Coordinates of C-alpha atoms in Angstrom, one line a residue:
M211 CA -132.0 -50.6 -22.8
T212 CA -134.9 -48.3 -23.2
S213 CA -137.1 -48.3 -26.4
S214 CA -140.6 -48.4 -27.4
M215 CA -142.3 -51.6 -27.4
T216 CA -142.8 -53.3 -30.9
H217 CA -146.4 -53.4 -30.2
G218 CA -146.6 -49.7 -29.8
S219 CA -147.4 -48.6 -26.3
T220 CA -149.4 -45.6 -27.0
L221 CA -148.8 -43.8 -23.7
Q222 CA -145.0 -43.8 -23.4
D223 CA -141.9 -45.7 -24.0
T224 CA -141.4 -48.9 -22.1
S225 CA -138.1 -50.5 -21.0
L226 CA -137.7 -54.0 -22.5
L227 CA -136.9 -56.7 -20.1
E228 CA -133.7 -58.5 -21.1
I229 CA -133.8 -62.1 -19.8
D230 CA -130.4 -63.3 -20.9
P231 CA -128.3 -60.7 -19.3
L232 CA -130.3 -61.4 -16.1
L233 CA -129.7 -65.2 -16.3
D234 CA -126.0 -64.8 -17.2
D235 CA -125.2 -62.5 -14.3
P236 CA -123.2 -64.6 -11.8
G237 CA -124.2 -62.0 -9.1
I238 CA -127.9 -63.1 -9.3
R239 CA -128.4 -66.2 -7.4
I240 CA -132.1 -66.3 -6.9
V241 CA -135.0 -65.6 -9.3
V242 CA -138.4 -65.4 -7.8
C243 CA -141.4 -65.7 -10.1
C244 CA -144.6 -64.3 -8.4
G245 CA -148.0 -63.0 -9.4
A246 CA -151.6 -64.0 -9.4
G247 CA -152.7 -67.6 -9.9
G248 CA -153.1 -69.0 -13.4
V249 CA -151.0 -66.6 -15.2
G250 CA -148.1 -69.1 -16.1
K251 CA -145.7 -68.7 -13.1
T252 CA -144.7 -72.4 -13.2
T253 CA -144.1 -72.5 -17.0
T254 CA -142.1 -69.3 -16.8
A255 CA -140.1 -70.6 -13.9
A256 CA -139.3 -73.9 -15.7
A257 CA -138.5 -72.2 -19.0
L258 CA -136.1 -69.7 -17.1
G259 CA -134.5 -72.7 -15.4
V260 CA -134.0 -74.6 -18.8
R261 CA -132.5 -71.5 -20.5
A262 CA -130.1 -70.7 -17.7
A263 CA -128.8 -74.2 -17.5
E264 CA -128.3 -74.3 -21.4
R265 CA -126.4 -70.9 -21.0
G266 CA -124.0 -72.6 -18.5
R267 CA -125.6 -72.1 -15.0
R268 CA -126.0 -74.8 -12.4
A269 CA -129.7 -74.2 -11.8
V270 CA -132.5 -75.6 -9.7
V271 CA -136.2 -74.9 -10.0
L272 CA -138.3 -75.0 -6.9
T273 CA -141.9 -75.3 -7.6
I274 CA -144.9 -75.2 -5.2
D275 CA -147.4 -75.9 -7.9
P276 CA -149.5 -78.9 -6.9
A277 CA -150.1 -79.7 -10.6
R278 CA -147.6 -82.1 -12.1
R279 CA -147.0 -80.2 -15.4
L280 CA -143.4 -79.2 -14.5
A281 CA -142.3 -82.7 -13.9
Q282 CA -143.9 -83.9 -17.1
S283 CA -142.5 -81.1 -19.1
M284 CA -139.0 -82.0 -17.8
G285 CA -139.3 -85.7 -18.4
I286 CA -139.4 -86.6 -14.7
D287 CA -142.0 -89.0 -13.5
L288 CA -142.5 -87.4 -10.2
L289 CA -141.0 -84.4 -8.3
D290 CA -140.7 -84.4 -4.7
N291 CA -138.9 -82.7 -1.9
T292 CA -135.5 -83.7 -3.3
P293 CA -133.9 -81.9 -6.3
R294 CA -133.7 -84.3 -9.3
R295 CA -131.4 -83.9 -12.3
V296 CA -133.2 -83.2 -15.5
E297 CA -131.8 -85.1 -18.5
G298 CA -131.7 -83.6 -22.1
I299 CA -130.3 -80.2 -21.2
E300 CA -128.0 -78.9 -23.9
G301 CA -124.9 -77.0 -23.2
D302 CA -122.5 -76.8 -20.3
G303 CA -124.9 -76.3 -17.4
E304 CA -127.1 -78.6 -15.5
L305 CA -130.6 -78.4 -14.3
H306 CA -132.4 -79.8 -11.3
A307 CA -136.0 -79.6 -10.4
M308 CA -138.1 -80.2 -7.2
M309 CA -141.6 -79.8 -5.9
L310 CA -142.1 -78.5 -2.3
D311 CA -143.4 -81.1 0.1
M312 CA -144.9 -78.8 2.8
K313 CA -145.2 -81.4 5.6
R314 CA -142.0 -83.1 4.9
T315 CA -140.0 -79.8 4.9
F316 CA -141.7 -78.9 8.3
D317 CA -140.8 -82.4 9.6
E318 CA -137.1 -82.0 8.5
I319 CA -136.9 -78.8 10.5
V320 CA -138.2 -80.5 13.6
E321 CA -135.7 -83.4 13.1
A322 CA -132.7 -81.0 12.4
H323 CA -133.4 -78.8 15.5
A324 CA -134.7 -81.2 18.2
D325 CA -133.2 -84.5 19.8
P326 CA -134.8 -87.7 18.7
S327 CA -137.2 -88.2 21.6
R328 CA -138.4 -84.5 21.3
A329 CA -138.7 -84.6 17.6
R330 CA -140.8 -87.9 17.9
A331 CA -143.1 -86.2 20.4
I332 CA -143.7 -83.2 18.2
L333 CA -144.2 -85.2 15.0
E334 CA -146.8 -87.4 16.7
N335 CA -148.6 -84.4 18.4
P336 CA -152.1 -84.0 16.6
F337 CA -151.9 -80.1 16.7
Y338 CA -148.5 -80.2 15.0
Q339 CA -150.0 -82.7 12.3
S340 CA -152.7 -80.2 11.6
L341 CA -150.3 -77.3 11.6
S342 CA -147.8 -78.8 9.3
A343 CA -150.5 -80.1 6.8
G344 CA -152.6 -77.0 6.3
F345 CA -152.2 -74.0 8.6
A346 CA -152.7 -70.7 6.9
G347 CA -149.4 -69.5 5.6
T348 CA -147.6 -72.7 6.3
Q349 CA -147.0 -73.6 2.5
E350 CA -145.5 -70.1 1.8
Y351 CA -143.4 -70.2 5.0
M352 CA -142.1 -73.7 4.1
A353 CA -141.3 -72.5 0.6
M354 CA -139.1 -69.8 2.2
E355 CA -137.5 -72.5 4.4
K356 CA -136.6 -74.6 1.4
L357 CA -135.2 -71.7 -0.4
G358 CA -133.0 -70.8 2.6
Q359 CA -131.8 -74.6 2.6
L360 CA -131.1 -74.6 -1.0
R361 CA -129.1 -71.4 -0.8
A362 CA -127.2 -72.6 2.2
R363 CA -126.1 -75.8 0.4
D364 CA -124.3 -73.6 -2.3
E365 CA -124.7 -76.6 -4.7
W366 CA -126.3 -74.3 -7.4
D367 CA -125.5 -71.0 -8.6
L368 CA -129.0 -70.2 -9.7
I369 CA -132.3 -70.8 -7.8
V370 CA -135.5 -70.2 -9.7
V371 CA -138.6 -70.0 -7.3
D372 CA -142.3 -70.6 -8.5
T373 CA -144.2 -69.0 -5.7
P374 CA -147.3 -70.7 -4.2
P375 CA -150.7 -70.5 -6.0
S376 CA -152.1 -68.6 -3.1
R377 CA -155.2 -66.4 -3.1
S378 CA -153.0 -63.2 -3.1
A379 CA -149.6 -63.0 -4.3
L380 CA -148.7 -61.0 -1.2
D381 CA -149.0 -64.0 0.9
F382 CA -145.7 -65.0 -0.3
L383 CA -143.9 -62.1 1.4
D384 CA -146.3 -62.0 4.4
A385 CA -146.2 -65.8 5.4
P386 CA -142.7 -65.9 6.9
K387 CA -143.3 -63.1 9.3
R388 CA -146.9 -64.2 10.0
L389 CA -145.9 -67.8 10.9
G390 CA -142.7 -66.7 12.8
S391 CA -144.8 -64.3 14.8
F392 CA -147.4 -66.9 15.6
L393 CA -144.7 -69.5 16.8
D394 CA -142.7 -66.9 18.6
G395 CA -145.5 -64.5 19.7
K396 CA -147.3 -63.6 23.0
F397 CA -150.0 -66.2 22.6
I398 CA -147.5 -69.1 22.3
R399 CA -145.5 -67.7 25.2
L400 CA -148.5 -67.5 27.4
L401 CA -149.4 -71.2 26.7
M402 CA -145.8 -72.1 27.4
A403 CA -145.5 -70.2 30.6
P404 CA -147.2 -72.8 33.0
A405 CA -144.9 -75.6 31.7
K406 CA -141.8 -73.4 32.2
M407 CA -142.8 -72.3 35.7
G408 CA -143.5 -75.7 37.1
G409 CA -144.7 -77.0 40.4
R410 CA -147.4 -75.2 42.4
A411 CA -146.5 -71.8 41.0
G412 CA -147.1 -73.1 37.5
M413 CA -150.6 -74.7 38.6
K414 CA -151.5 -71.4 40.4
F415 CA -150.6 -69.4 37.2
L416 CA -152.6 -71.9 35.1
N417 CA -155.6 -71.8 37.4
V418 CA -155.7 -68.0 38.0
G419 CA -154.0 -66.3 35.0
M420 CA -155.2 -68.7 32.3
S421 CA -158.6 -69.8 33.5
M422 CA -160.5 -67.2 31.5
M423 CA -158.5 -67.7 28.3
T424 CA -158.5 -71.6 28.7
G425 CA -162.2 -71.6 29.2
T426 CA -162.8 -69.5 26.3
L427 CA -160.5 -71.3 24.0
G428 CA -161.8 -74.6 25.2
K429 CA -165.2 -73.6 24.1
L430 CA -164.0 -72.4 20.7
L431 CA -161.5 -75.1 20.0
G432 CA -162.5 -77.9 22.3
G433 CA -160.6 -79.0 25.4
Q434 CA -158.7 -81.8 23.6
L435 CA -157.4 -79.4 21.0
L436 CA -156.3 -77.0 23.6
R437 CA -154.5 -79.7 25.5
D438 CA -152.7 -80.8 22.1
V439 CA -151.7 -77.2 21.6
Q440 CA -150.2 -76.8 25.0
T441 CA -148.3 -80.1 24.6
F442 CA -147.1 -79.0 21.3
V443 CA -145.9 -75.7 22.7
A444 CA -143.9 -77.4 25.6
A445 CA -142.2 -79.8 23.1
M446 CA -141.3 -77.0 20.7
D447 CA -140.0 -74.6 23.4
T448 CA -136.3 -74.8 22.3
M449 CA -137.4 -74.3 18.6
F450 CA -139.3 -71.1 18.6
G451 CA -136.4 -68.6 18.4
G452 CA -135.1 -70.6 15.3
F453 CA -138.3 -69.9 13.4
R454 CA -138.2 -66.2 13.8
T455 CA -134.4 -66.2 13.2
R456 CA -134.7 -68.1 9.9
A457 CA -137.8 -66.2 8.7
D458 CA -135.9 -62.9 9.2
A459 CA -132.8 -64.3 7.5
T460 CA -134.9 -65.5 4.6
Y461 CA -136.5 -62.1 4.3
R462 CA -133.1 -60.3 4.2
L463 CA -132.1 -62.9 1.5
L464 CA -135.1 -61.8 -0.6
Q465 CA -134.0 -58.2 -0.2
A466 CA -130.3 -58.9 -1.2
P467 CA -128.9 -57.6 -4.5
G468 CA -128.4 -61.3 -5.6
T469 CA -132.2 -61.8 -5.7
A470 CA -134.4 -60.7 -8.7
F471 CA -138.2 -60.7 -8.8
L472 CA -140.0 -61.2 -11.9
V473 CA -143.9 -60.5 -11.7
V474 CA -145.8 -62.7 -14.0
A475 CA -149.1 -61.6 -15.4
A476 CA -151.6 -62.1 -18.3
P477 CA -152.8 -59.1 -20.3
E478 CA -156.0 -59.0 -18.4
R479 CA -157.3 -56.4 -16.0
D480 CA -157.4 -58.3 -12.9
A481 CA -154.0 -60.0 -13.3
L482 CA -152.3 -56.6 -14.1
R483 CA -154.0 -54.9 -11.3
E484 CA -152.6 -57.6 -9.0
A485 CA -149.2 -57.1 -10.7
A486 CA -149.3 -53.4 -10.1
Y487 CA -150.1 -53.9 -6.5
F488 CA -147.2 -56.4 -6.1
V489 CA -144.8 -54.0 -7.8
E490 CA -145.7 -51.3 -5.4
R491 CA -145.3 -53.8 -2.5
L492 CA -142.0 -55.0 -3.6
A493 CA -140.8 -51.2 -3.7
A494 CA -142.1 -50.7 -0.3
E495 CA -140.3 -53.7 0.9
E496 CA -137.1 -52.7 -0.8
M497 CA -137.0 -55.9 -2.8
P498 CA -135.2 -56.0 -6.2
L499 CA -137.6 -56.1 -9.1
A500 CA -136.3 -57.1 -12.3
G501 CA -139.5 -56.6 -14.4
L502 CA -142.7 -57.9 -15.7
V503 CA -143.4 -61.1 -17.8
L504 CA -146.6 -60.6 -19.6
N505 CA -147.8 -64.2 -20.7
R506 CA -150.4 -65.1 -23.4
V507 CA -150.2 -62.0 -25.5
H508 CA -152.2 -62.3 -28.7
G509 CA -150.8 -61.2 -31.9
S510 CA -151.9 -61.1 -35.6
G511 CA -150.0 -61.4 -38.8
A512 CA -152.5 -58.9 -40.5
A513 CA -152.5 -56.2 -37.8
R514 CA -153.0 -53.5 -40.4
L515 CA -156.5 -54.7 -41.2
S516 CA -158.5 -53.1 -38.4
A517 CA -161.5 -54.8 -36.9
E518 CA -163.7 -52.1 -38.3
R519 CA -162.5 -52.6 -41.9
A520 CA -162.7 -56.4 -41.6
L521 CA -166.4 -56.3 -40.3
A522 CA -167.3 -53.8 -43.0
A523 CA -165.8 -56.2 -45.6
A524 CA -167.7 -59.2 -44.2
E525 CA -170.9 -57.3 -44.4
N526 CA -170.4 -56.4 -47.9
L527 CA -169.7 -59.9 -49.0
D528 CA -172.9 -61.0 -47.1
E529 CA -175.1 -58.5 -49.0
G530 CA -173.5 -59.3 -52.3
R531 CA -171.9 -56.0 -52.8
I532 CA -168.5 -57.5 -53.6
V533 CA -168.3 -59.3 -57.0
D534 CA -167.5 -63.1 -56.7
Q535 CA -164.2 -63.0 -58.5
E536 CA -164.1 -66.6 -59.0
A537 CA -167.5 -66.9 -60.7
G538 CA -166.3 -64.0 -62.9
K539 CA -163.3 -65.9 -64.0
A540 CA -165.2 -69.0 -64.8
A541 CA -167.6 -67.2 -67.0
G542 CA -164.9 -65.5 -69.0
R543 CA -163.1 -68.8 -69.9
G544 CA -165.4 -69.5 -72.9
S545 CA -164.6 -67.6 -76.1
T546 CA -168.2 -67.0 -77.0
G547 CA -169.6 -66.8 -73.4
S548 CA -172.2 -69.3 -74.3
S549 CA -173.1 -72.3 -72.2
P550 CA -171.0 -75.4 -72.8
T551 CA -172.6 -78.1 -75.0
P552 CA -174.4 -81.0 -73.4
S553 CA -171.6 -83.3 -74.7
A554 CA -169.0 -81.4 -72.8
V555 CA -170.8 -81.7 -69.5
E556 CA -169.5 -84.5 -67.2
P557 CA -172.2 -86.9 -66.0
V558 CA -173.0 -86.5 -62.4
S559 CA -173.3 -89.7 -60.4
E560 CA -176.3 -90.2 -58.0
S561 CA -173.8 -90.4 -55.0
E562 CA -172.1 -87.1 -55.9
S563 CA -175.4 -85.3 -56.3
D564 CA -176.3 -86.3 -52.7
Q565 CA -173.1 -84.6 -51.3
P566 CA -173.9 -81.3 -49.7
S567 CA -172.2 -78.4 -51.7
A568 CA -169.4 -76.5 -50.2
P569 CA -170.2 -72.9 -48.9
P570 CA -169.6 -70.2 -51.4
T571 CA -166.0 -68.5 -51.2
S572 CA -167.8 -65.3 -50.2
Q573 CA -169.3 -67.0 -47.1
L574 CA -165.9 -68.4 -46.1
T575 CA -164.1 -65.2 -46.7
A576 CA -166.7 -63.4 -44.5
G577 CA -166.4 -65.8 -41.7
L578 CA -162.5 -65.5 -41.7
L579 CA -162.9 -61.7 -41.8
R580 CA -165.2 -61.8 -38.6
L581 CA -162.5 -64.1 -36.9
H582 CA -159.9 -61.7 -37.8
A583 CA -162.2 -58.7 -36.3
E584 CA -162.5 -60.6 -33.0
R585 CA -158.8 -61.2 -32.9
M586 CA -158.1 -57.4 -33.4
Q587 CA -160.6 -56.6 -30.8
V588 CA -158.8 -58.9 -28.3
L589 CA -155.4 -57.2 -29.2
S590 CA -157.0 -53.7 -28.7
R591 CA -158.3 -54.7 -25.4
E592 CA -155.0 -56.3 -24.3
Q593 CA -153.1 -53.1 -25.4
R594 CA -155.3 -50.8 -23.5
T595 CA -154.9 -53.1 -20.4
R596 CA -151.0 -52.9 -21.0
D597 CA -151.1 -49.2 -21.4
R598 CA -152.8 -48.6 -18.1
F599 CA -150.2 -50.6 -16.2
T600 CA -147.1 -49.0 -18.1
A601 CA -148.8 -45.5 -17.3
L602 CA -148.7 -46.3 -13.7
H603 CA -145.4 -48.0 -13.7
P604 CA -143.2 -46.8 -16.6
E605 CA -140.0 -47.7 -14.8
V606 CA -140.9 -51.5 -15.0
A607 CA -139.1 -53.4 -17.7
V608 CA -141.6 -55.7 -19.7
A609 CA -141.1 -58.8 -21.7
E610 CA -144.1 -60.3 -23.7
V611 CA -144.7 -64.0 -24.5
A612 CA -147.0 -64.8 -27.3
A613 CA -150.1 -67.0 -26.5
L614 CA -149.5 -70.5 -27.6
P615 CA -152.0 -72.9 -29.3
G616 CA -151.5 -75.7 -26.7
D617 CA -150.0 -76.5 -23.3
V618 CA -146.1 -76.8 -22.9
H619 CA -145.4 -80.5 -22.2
D620 CA -141.7 -81.1 -22.9
L621 CA -138.3 -79.5 -23.0
A622 CA -138.6 -78.3 -26.5
G623 CA -141.8 -76.3 -25.4
L624 CA -139.9 -74.8 -22.5
R625 CA -137.0 -73.8 -24.7
A626 CA -139.6 -72.0 -27.1
I627 CA -140.9 -70.2 -24.2
G628 CA -137.4 -69.3 -23.1
D629 CA -136.6 -68.0 -26.7
K630 CA -139.9 -65.9 -26.5
L631 CA -138.8 -64.5 -23.2
A632 CA -135.3 -63.6 -24.5
G633 CA -136.8 -62.0 -27.5
G634 CA -137.6 -58.8 -25.5
G635 CA -140.7 -57.0 -25.4
S636 CA -142.6 -57.9 -28.5
A637 CA -145.1 -60.6 -29.2
P638 CA -144.7 -62.5 -32.4
G639 CA -147.3 -62.1 -35.1
A640 CA -149.7 -64.9 -35.3
A641 CA -150.5 -66.9 -32.1

C-alpha cells in the first residue's frame, strides 16, 4: 500500500489513501469527515456517499452544513431532519441524505424521554428554547445524538458524517462531553437541589445555601432567566442521566473499529496545521484515523517547464530577443523576397481599418508563460506545505483531489470527485 506520491514528496514516501477498500469494507459502518471550515468537507462526504452507494452499500449522508449545496447536488429540493432517498444512483446500493435540524433533534430527545405533560413544559420553557437553538456546543452534541439514532436504527450499513463548520474542528469531539457535563454537572445539581428537597427544608436551603450564588447569577443573568433555568432544571430532572449516558455511548462508538475518520484539508498552511493538530488529537483519543483527503490541489500539464525558465522566456520575448517565427515564415513565402505588387494587395475597407489590431504573437506567448510561472509557484508552495505535514506525520495515508474550475452542483460532479478520491494520491495534470 505504501509508495511515493506521484507528485513527488521530496521528504519521504507517503502512504496512498485507498478509498474504495475503505468504502467496500462491511466492517466500516461510520465514516466521519472532519477538518477546518471551508476545506470541502461537505462535498467530500457527499461524494463518498454516492460512491459507496454505487458500489453496493446502503448509505446515508448526515450533513450539518447550513448551506444547501448538498441537497442541490443530489437533486433534492430540501434536506431536513428526515433521511430522504436520492434518485439517480447507479448500481445495486442506495443513498439517503439528511441535514441536521439542531432544535428538532433536541425536541425529539425531550419527547422520547419525558411524558407528554413534562415534555410540553420543557419545550415551552424559555431557557430550553435558548439552549436548543444556540447554546455553545449544542450543534455538535446534536450531531452526535443524530449519529447515535441513525446507527441504532440499523437501516443503513454505512453512515457518512459531515462534521459541523465550527470554529475549531476539535469542537466536534469535545461537545458531547461538554454538554453532557453541563447538563449532568454540579451546577445543575445545585440548582435542582431545592426542588428535590421540598418544603421548609428546601426553602431554608434556597435561602441560605444559594442566596449568594442566586444573587450573583441574578445580577449577571437577570432574575427572570435564573427562574427559567431553575424551572427547566426541575422539569429535566429525569433526563439528565440520559444525556451523559448517550454522550458516553456515542464517544465509544467513535472509538470503535467500525468507525473511520477522514481528515479533510486544503494544501494551505493554516488548514494543514489544523489537520495535523486533529491527527494528533485523534491519536490521543484512540480514534481510528483512515487518512487525509487533500482537496483543491493544483496541477499542470507542463510541469517540466519551471517557473524560472517560463519567466526568463517571457522576458526574452518582451525584449525582442526571440525571433518572431511567424513573421519570418511570412517573409520567406515570396520567391524574390520583394514586396507584393500593388495589384496583389487586397483593398482594406474603412470599417476594417478601424478595428484594433490583435496583440502580436510574442505578447500572447509571454502572457501565457507568466501565467504558467504563477501556476508553478502555486504548485511549489503547495508541495512545500504538504511536505511539512508528511514530515510530521509520515504514517498518515493521503489522497489528493485536483482543484476544479467550478462548484459541484449535481450527481455527475460528485461522481467525478469520487473518481478522483479513488485515484489514490496524485492530482491530475491540468486543473
